[in-house]
Tab-separated table of C-alpha atoms in Angstrom:
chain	number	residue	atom	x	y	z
A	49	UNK	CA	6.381	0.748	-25.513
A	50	UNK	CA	3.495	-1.910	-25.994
A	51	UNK	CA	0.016	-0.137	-26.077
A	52	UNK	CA	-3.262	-1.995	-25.907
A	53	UNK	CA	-6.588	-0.227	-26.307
A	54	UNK	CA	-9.805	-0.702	-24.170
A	55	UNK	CA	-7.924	-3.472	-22.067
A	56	UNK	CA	-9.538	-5.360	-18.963
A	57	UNK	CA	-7.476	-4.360	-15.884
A	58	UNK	CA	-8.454	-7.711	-14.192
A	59	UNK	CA	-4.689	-9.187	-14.473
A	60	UNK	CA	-3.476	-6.058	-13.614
A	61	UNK	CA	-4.624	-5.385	-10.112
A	62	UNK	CA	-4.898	-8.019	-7.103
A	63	UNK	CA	-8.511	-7.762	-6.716
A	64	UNK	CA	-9.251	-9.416	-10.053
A	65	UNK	CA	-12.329	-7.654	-10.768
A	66	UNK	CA	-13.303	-7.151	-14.496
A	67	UNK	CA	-13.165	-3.746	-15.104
A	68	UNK	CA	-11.694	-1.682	-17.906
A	69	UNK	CA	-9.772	1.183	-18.937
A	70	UNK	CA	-9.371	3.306	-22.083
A	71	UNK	CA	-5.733	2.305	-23.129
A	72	UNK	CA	-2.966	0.087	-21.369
A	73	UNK	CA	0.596	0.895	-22.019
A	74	UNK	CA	3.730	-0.564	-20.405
A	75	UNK	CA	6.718	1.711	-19.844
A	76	UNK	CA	10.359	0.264	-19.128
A	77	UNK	CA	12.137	4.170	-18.833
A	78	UNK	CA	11.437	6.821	-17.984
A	79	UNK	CA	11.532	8.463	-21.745
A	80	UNK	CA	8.816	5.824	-22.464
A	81	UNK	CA	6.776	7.921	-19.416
A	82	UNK	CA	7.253	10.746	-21.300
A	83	UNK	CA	6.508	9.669	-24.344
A	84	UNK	CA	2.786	8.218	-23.597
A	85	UNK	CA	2.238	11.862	-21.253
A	86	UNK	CA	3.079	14.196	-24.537
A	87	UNK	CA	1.488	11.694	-26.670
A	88	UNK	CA	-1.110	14.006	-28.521
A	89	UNK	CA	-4.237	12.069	-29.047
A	90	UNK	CA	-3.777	10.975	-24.736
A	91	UNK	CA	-3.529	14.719	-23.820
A	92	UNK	CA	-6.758	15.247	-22.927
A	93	UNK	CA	-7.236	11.824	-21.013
A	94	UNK	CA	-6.435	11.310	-17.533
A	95	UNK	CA	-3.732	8.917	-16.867
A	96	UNK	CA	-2.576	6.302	-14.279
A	97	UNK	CA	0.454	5.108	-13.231
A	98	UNK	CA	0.494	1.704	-12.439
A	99	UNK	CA	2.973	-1.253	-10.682
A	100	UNK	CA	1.378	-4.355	-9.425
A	101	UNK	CA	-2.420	-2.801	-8.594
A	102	UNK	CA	-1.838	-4.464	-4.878
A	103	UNK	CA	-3.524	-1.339	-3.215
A	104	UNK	CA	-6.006	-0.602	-5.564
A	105	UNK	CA	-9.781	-0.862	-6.409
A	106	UNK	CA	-11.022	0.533	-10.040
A	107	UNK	CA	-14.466	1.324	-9.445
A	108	UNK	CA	-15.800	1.866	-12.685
A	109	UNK	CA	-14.407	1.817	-16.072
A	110	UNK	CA	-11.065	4.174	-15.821
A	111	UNK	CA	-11.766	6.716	-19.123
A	112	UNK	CA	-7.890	6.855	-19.222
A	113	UNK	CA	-4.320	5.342	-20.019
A	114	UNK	CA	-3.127	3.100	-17.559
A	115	UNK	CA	0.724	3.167	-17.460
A	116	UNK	CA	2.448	-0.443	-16.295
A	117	UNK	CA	5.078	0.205	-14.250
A	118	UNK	CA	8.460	-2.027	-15.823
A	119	UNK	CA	11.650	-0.173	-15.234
A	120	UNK	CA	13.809	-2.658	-13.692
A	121	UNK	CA	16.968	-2.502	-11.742
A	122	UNK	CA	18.838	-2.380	-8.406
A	123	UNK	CA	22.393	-1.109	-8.241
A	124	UNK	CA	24.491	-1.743	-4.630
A	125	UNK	CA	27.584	0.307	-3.198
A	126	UNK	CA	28.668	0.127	0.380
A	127	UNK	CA	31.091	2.098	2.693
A	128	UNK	CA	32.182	0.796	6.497
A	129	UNK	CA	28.667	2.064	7.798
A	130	UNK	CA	26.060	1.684	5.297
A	131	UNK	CA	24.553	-0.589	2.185
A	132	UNK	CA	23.425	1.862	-0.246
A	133	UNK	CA	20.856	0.580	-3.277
A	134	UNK	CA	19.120	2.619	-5.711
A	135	UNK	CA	16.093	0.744	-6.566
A	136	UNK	CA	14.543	1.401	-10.047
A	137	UNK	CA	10.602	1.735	-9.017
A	138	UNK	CA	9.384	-1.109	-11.312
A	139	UNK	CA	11.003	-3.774	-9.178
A	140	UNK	CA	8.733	-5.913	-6.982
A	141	UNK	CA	8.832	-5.279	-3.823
A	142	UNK	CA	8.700	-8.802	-2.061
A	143	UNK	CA	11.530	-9.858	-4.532
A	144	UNK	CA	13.736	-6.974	-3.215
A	145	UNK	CA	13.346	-7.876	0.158
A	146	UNK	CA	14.550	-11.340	-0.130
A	147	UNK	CA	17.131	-10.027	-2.509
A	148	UNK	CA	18.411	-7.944	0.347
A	149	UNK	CA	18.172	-11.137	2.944
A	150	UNK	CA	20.146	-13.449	0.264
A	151	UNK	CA	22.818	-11.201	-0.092
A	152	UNK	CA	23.284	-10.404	3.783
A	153	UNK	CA	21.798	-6.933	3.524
A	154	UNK	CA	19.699	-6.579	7.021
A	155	UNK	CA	17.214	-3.439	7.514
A	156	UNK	CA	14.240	-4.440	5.435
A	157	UNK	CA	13.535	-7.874	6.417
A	158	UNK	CA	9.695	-6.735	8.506
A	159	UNK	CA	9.105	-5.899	5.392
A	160	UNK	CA	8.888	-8.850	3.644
A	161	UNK	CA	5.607	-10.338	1.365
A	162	UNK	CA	4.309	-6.499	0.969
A	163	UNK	CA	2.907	-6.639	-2.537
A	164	UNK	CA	3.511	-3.980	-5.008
A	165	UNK	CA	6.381	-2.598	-6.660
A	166	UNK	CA	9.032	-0.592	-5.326
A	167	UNK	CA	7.683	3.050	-6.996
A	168	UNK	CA	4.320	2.526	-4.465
A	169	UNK	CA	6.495	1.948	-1.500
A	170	UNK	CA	6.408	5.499	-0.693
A	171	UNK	CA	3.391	6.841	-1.617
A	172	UNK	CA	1.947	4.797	1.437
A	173	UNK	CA	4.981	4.811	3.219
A	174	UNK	CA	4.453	1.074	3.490
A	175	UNK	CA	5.404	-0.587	7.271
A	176	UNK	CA	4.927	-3.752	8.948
A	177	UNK	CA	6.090	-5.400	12.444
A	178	UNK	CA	7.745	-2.111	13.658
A	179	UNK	CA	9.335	-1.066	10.762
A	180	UNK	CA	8.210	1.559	7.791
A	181	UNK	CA	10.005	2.717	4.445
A	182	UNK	CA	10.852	6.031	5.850
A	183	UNK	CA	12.788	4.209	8.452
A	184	UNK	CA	15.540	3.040	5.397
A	185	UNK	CA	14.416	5.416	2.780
A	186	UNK	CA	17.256	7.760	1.551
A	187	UNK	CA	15.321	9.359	-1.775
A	188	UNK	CA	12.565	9.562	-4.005
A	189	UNK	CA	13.216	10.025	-7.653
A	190	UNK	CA	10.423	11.761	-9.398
A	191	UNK	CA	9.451	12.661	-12.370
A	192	UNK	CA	7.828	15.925	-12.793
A	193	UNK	CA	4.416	15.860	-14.836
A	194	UNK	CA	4.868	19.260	-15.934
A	195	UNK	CA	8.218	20.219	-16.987
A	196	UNK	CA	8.545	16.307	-17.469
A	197	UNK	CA	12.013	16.645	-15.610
A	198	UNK	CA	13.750	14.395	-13.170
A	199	UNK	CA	14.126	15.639	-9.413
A	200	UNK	CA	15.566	14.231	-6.995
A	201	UNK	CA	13.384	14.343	-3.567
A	202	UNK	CA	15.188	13.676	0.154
A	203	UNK	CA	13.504	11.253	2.910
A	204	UNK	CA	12.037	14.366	4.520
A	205	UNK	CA	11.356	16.194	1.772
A	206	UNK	CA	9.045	13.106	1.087
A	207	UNK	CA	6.879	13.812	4.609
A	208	UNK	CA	5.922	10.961	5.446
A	209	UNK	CA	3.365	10.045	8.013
A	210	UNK	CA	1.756	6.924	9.187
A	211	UNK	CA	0.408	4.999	5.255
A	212	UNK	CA	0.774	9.182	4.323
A	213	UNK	CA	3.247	11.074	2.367
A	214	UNK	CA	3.615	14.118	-0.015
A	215	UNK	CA	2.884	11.666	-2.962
A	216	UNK	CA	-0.650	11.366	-1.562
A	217	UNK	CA	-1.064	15.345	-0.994
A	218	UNK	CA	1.055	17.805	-2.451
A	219	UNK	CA	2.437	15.806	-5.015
A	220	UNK	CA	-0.570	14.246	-6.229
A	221	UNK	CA	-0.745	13.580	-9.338
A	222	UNK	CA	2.123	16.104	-10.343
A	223	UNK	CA	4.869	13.555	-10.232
A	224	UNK	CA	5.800	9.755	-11.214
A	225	UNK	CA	7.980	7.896	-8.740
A	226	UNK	CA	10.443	6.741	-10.924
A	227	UNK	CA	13.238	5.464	-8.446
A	228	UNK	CA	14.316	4.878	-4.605
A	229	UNK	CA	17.159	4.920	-2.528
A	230	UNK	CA	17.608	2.885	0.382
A	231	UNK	CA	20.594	3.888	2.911
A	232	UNK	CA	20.839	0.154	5.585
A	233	UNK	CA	23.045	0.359	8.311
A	234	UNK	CA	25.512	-2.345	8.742
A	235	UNK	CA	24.949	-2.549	12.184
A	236	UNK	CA	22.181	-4.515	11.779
A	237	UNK	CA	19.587	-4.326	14.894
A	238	UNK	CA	16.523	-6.637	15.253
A	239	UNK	CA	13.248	-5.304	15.074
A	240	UNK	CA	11.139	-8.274	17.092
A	241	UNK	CA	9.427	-5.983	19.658
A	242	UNK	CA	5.523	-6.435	17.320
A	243	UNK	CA	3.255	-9.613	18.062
A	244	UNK	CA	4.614	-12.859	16.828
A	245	UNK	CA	8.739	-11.941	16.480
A	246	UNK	CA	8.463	-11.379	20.211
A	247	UNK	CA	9.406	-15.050	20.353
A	248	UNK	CA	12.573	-14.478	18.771
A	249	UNK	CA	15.611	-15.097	20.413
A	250	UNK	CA	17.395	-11.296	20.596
A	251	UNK	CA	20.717	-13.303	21.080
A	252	UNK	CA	21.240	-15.066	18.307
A	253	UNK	CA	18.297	-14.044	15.639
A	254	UNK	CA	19.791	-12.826	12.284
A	255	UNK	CA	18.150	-10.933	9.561
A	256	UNK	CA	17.161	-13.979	8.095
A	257	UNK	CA	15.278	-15.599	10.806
A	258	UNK	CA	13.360	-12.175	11.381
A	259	UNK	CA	12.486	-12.737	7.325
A	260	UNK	CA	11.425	-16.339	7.746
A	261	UNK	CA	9.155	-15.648	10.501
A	262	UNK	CA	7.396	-12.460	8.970
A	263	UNK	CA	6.551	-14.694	5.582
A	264	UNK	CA	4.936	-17.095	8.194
A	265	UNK	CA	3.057	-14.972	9.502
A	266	UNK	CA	1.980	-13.447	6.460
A	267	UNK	CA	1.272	-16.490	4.702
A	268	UNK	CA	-1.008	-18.149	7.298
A	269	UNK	CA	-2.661	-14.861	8.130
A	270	UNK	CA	-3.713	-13.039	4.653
A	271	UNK	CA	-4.720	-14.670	1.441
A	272	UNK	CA	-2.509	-14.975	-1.606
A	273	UNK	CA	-4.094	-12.740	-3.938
A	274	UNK	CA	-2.672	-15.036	-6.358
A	275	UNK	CA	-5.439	-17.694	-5.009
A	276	UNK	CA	-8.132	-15.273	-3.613
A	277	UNK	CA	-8.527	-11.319	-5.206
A	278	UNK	CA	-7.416	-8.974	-2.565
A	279	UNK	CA	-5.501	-5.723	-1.583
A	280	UNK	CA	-4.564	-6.481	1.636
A	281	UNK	CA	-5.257	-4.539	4.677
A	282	UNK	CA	-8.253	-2.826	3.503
A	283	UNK	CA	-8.404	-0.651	6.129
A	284	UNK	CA	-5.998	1.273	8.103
A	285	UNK	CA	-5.485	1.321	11.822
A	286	UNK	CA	-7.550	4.419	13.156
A	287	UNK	CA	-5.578	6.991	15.595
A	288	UNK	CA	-7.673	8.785	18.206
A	289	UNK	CA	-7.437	10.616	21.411
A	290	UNK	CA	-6.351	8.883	24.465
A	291	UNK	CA	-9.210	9.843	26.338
A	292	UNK	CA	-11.411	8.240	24.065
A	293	UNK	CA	-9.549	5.297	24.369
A	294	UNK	CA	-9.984	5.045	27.773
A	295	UNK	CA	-13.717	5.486	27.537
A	296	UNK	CA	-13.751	2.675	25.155
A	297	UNK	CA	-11.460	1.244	27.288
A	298	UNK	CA	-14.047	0.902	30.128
A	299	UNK	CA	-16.160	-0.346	27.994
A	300	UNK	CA	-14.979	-2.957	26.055
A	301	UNK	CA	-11.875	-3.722	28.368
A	302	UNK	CA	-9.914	-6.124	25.608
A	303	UNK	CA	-9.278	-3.237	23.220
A	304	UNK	CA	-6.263	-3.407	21.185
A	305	UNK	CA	-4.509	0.009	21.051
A	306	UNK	CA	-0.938	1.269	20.535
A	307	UNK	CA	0.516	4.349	21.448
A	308	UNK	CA	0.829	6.723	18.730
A	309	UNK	CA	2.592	9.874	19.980
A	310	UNK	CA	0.116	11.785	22.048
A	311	UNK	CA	-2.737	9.176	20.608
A	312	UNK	CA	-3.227	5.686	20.332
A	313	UNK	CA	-3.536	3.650	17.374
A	314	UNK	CA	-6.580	1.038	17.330
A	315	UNK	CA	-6.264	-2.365	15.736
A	316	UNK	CA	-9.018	-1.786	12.738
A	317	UNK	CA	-8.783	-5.580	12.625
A	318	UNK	CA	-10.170	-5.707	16.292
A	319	UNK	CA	-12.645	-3.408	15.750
A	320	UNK	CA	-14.237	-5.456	12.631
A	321	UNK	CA	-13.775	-8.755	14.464
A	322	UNK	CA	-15.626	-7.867	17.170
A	323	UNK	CA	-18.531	-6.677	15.683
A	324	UNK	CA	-18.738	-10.150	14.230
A	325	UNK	CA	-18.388	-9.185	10.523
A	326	UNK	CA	-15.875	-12.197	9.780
A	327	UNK	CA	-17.451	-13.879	6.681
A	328	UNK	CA	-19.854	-11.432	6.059
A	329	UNK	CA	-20.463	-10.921	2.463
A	330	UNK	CA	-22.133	-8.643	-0.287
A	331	UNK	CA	-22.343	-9.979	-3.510
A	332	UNK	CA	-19.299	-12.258	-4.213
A	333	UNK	CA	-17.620	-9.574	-2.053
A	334	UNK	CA	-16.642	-11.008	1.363
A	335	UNK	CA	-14.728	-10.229	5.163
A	336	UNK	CA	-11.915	-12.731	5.185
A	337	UNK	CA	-13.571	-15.646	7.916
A	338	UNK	CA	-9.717	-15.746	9.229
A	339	UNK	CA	-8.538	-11.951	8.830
A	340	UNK	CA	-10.744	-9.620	9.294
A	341	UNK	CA	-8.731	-6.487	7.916
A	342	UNK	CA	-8.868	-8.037	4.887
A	343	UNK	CA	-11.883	-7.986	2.042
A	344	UNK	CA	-11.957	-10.426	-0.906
A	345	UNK	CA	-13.160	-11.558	-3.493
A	346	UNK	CA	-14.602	-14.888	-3.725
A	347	UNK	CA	-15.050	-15.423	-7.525
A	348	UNK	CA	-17.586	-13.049	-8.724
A	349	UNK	CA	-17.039	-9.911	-6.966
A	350	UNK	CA	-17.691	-6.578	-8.701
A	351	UNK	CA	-16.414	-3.247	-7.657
A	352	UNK	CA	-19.892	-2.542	-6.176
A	353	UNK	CA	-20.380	-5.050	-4.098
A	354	UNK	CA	-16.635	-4.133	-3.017
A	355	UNK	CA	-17.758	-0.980	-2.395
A	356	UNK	CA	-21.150	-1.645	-0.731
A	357	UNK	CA	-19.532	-4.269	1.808
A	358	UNK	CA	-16.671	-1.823	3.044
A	359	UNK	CA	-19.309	0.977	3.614
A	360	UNK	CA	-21.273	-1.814	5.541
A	361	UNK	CA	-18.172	-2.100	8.012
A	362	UNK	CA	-17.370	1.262	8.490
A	363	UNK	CA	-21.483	1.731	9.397
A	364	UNK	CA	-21.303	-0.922	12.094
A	365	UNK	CA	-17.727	0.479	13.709
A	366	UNK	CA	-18.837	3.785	13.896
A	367	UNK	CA	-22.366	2.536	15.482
A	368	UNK	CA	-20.470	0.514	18.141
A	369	UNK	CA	-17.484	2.668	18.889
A	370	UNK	CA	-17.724	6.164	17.320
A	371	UNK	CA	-14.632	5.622	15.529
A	372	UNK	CA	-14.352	6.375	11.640
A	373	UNK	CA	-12.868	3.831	9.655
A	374	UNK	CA	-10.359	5.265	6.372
A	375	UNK	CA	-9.811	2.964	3.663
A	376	UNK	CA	-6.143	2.546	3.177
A	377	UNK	CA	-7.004	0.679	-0.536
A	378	UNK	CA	-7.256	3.577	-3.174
A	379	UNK	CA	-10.351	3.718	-4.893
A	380	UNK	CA	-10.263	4.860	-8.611
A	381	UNK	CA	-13.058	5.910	-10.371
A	382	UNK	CA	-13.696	7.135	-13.996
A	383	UNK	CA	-11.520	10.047	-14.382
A	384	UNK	CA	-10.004	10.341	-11.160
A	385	UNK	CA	-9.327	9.044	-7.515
A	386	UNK	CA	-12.355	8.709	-5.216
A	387	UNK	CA	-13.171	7.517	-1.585
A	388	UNK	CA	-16.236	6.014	-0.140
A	389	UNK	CA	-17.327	9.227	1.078
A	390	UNK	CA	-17.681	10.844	-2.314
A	391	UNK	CA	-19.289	7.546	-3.797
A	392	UNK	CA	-21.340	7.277	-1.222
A	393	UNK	CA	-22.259	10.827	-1.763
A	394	UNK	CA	-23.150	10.228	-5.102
A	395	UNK	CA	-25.434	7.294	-4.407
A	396	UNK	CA	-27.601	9.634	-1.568
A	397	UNK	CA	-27.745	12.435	-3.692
C-alpha cells in the first residue's frame, strides 16, 4: 500500500484540473481497503474511493484520503449457454471490452471506449448504443464500510435505473465495489437498432464489427481525455412527460426524443446545441465546438470555471424549454459529494 500525502489529483481524474486532496493511497486488495479505512490517524477523515476519475469533478481541495482503485483480475468459465467472468473492479473498463471481443466473447461490445474502471460500472449503470451494464450484469461484490465484510449483491438487488443504482442511494457511501460478475449469452444477438450501427448489416455483422464501429464513433465524436481534460457526457439525457414533449414538439418540431416507458427521453446534446452554446466558454472551461454534451478543458480550466459554465447551460435550457438539466459528472467537494444546486446555493446565500 503506497501512501502519498497532500497529493495533486490532476493525473488522477480525466479533467486534469489541479486540485488536491489530503492523502493518496493505492489499494491492490481488498485487505489493503481495509487497512487505510481502520487506519487510526484517517478515522476521522472522509475518504474516497477512486478508479480512473473519468466521471468526476473535485471542486475544491478534497480534506480526505483518496483510495486508487488497483485490484486487478478477470477469471472466465463457460457452460453450453453462457460466458461467465468475474471481473476484479480495478480493471479498466475499455480494456475489458476488447478483451471480451479478442477472445470471441459477444454481449458487451456497445460498450466499448467507456472510460473508467470496472468497480464504477455500476454505480452509473453505465450504457451506450442500446445496451447498459444491468443488461449483462450478474453481481456486485461489495465491501461493507461498517462491519468491513464482503457481500455479495444480485443484479436486482443492485436497482438499477437509467445512469442510477443503489450505489448512488442506499448504498452510498456504506460500501466499496470491490468486484463484478458478468453472465453473456452465447447466443450472441446484435444490438445495431441506435444511430450510426443502423448501417450494419444484421446478416452477417459479428461482435467485432459492432466493436469497430462503436470506437469510430466514439473516437470522432468525443475528445480523448488523454489530449483534451474531460468526463464525458456531462450531462445526462433528461426524461419528461409525453405531453410536454409534444408541446415542445409543436414548437420546435426537430426535437430529438426517445421513448422511455411512459416518458420520453430528450437528447441533452440537442437541447445544448440548439441553444447555440457549442464553443462557448468560461474561463479555460469550454462546450466541445463538435459535441455539445461534452465540457472541457482547454488548458487552464479550474473547477470554477467548470462549475460556472455548466450552471450557464442548464440556465439557458431551462429558459428555452422548461426542462432541468442533471449533471451525470459527480461533483466532489471538500468533505463530501455535492451538485450544482447546493454550490450554487452556497454562492446566493
Amino acid at each position: 500500500m503506497q501512501l502519498i500525502p497532500d497529493t495533486n489529483l490532476k493525473p488522477y481524474h480525466t479533467f486534469s484540473i489541479e486540485q488536491y486532496c489530503h492523502a493518496l493511497v493505492e489499494v491492490s486488495s481488498v485487505k489493503d481497503i481495509v487497512d487505510a479505512y481502520n487506519r487510526s490517524e484517517w478515522q476521522a477523515l472522509p475518504k474516497l474511493m477512486l478508479g480512473k476519475g473519468s466521471n468526476l469533478l473535485f471542486t475544491e481541495k478534497f480534506e480526505g484520503v483518496v483510495l486508487i482503485n488497483r485490484l486487478k483480475g478477470i477469471s472466465h468459465n463457460e457452460d453450453d449457454q453462457f460466458h461467465y467472468l468475474h471481473i476484479e473492479g480495478g480493471e479498466d473498463w475499455p480494456s475489458l471490452v476488447k478483451w471480451c471481443v479478442n477472445q470471441g466473447i459477444g454481449g458487451v461490445e456497445n460498450l466499448a471506449m467507456i472510460p473508467g474502471c470496472a468497480g464504477s460500472a455500476p454505480i452509473q449503470n453505465i450504457g451506450a448504443y442500446g445496451l447498459e451494464f444491468q443488461d449483462v450484469c450478474e453481481y456486485v461484490d461489495v465491501l461493507y464500510l461498517d462491519s468491513m465484510e464482503t457481500k455479495r449483491l444480485s443484479s436486482l438487488e443492485c436497482q438499477f435505473g437509467y445512469r442510477d443504482s443503489i450505489f448512488k442511494r442506499e448504498l452510498f457511501e456504506k460500501v466499496v465495489i470491490v468486484s463484478i460478475g458478468m453472465k453473456l449469452n452465447k447466443q450472441w444477438k446484435p444490438i445495431t437498432h441506435y444511430g450510426p450501427l443502423k448501417a450494419l448489416d444484421s446478416a452477417t455483422v459479428t461482435p467485432e464489427h459492432v466493436f469497430d464501429a462503436v470506437c469510430d464513433i466514439r473516437s470522432n465524436k468525443l475528445p480523448d481525455p488523454r489530449v483534451q481534460g474531460n468526463a464525458g457526457s456531462f450531462f445526462k439525457n433528461p426524461v419528461i412527460a409525453k405531453d410536454q414533449f409534444d408541446q415542445l414538439q409543436q414548437q420546435f418540431p426537430d426535437i430529438v426524443g426517445y421513448p422511455s416507458g411512459d416518458e420520453i427521453k430528450v437528447a441533452a446534446g440537442w437541447l445544448i446545441d440548439r441553444c447555440d452554446l457549442k464553443g462557448f466558454s468560461v474561463g479555460g472551461a469550454q462546450v466541445h465546438p463538435m459535441q455539445a454534451l461534452v465540457l472541457i478543458n482547454t488548458g487552464e480550466a479550474t473547477a470554477e470555471d467548470v462549475v460556472c459554465l455548466a450552471q450557464h447551460v442548464r440556465q439557458q435550457i431551462w429558459s428555452k424549454y422548461a426542462i432541468a438539466l442533471e449533471h451525470e459528472v459527480r461533483f466532489m467537494g471538500q468533505n463530501q459529494e455535492t451538485d450544482l444546486d447546493t454550490i450554487k446555493g452556497r454562492v446566493d446565500a
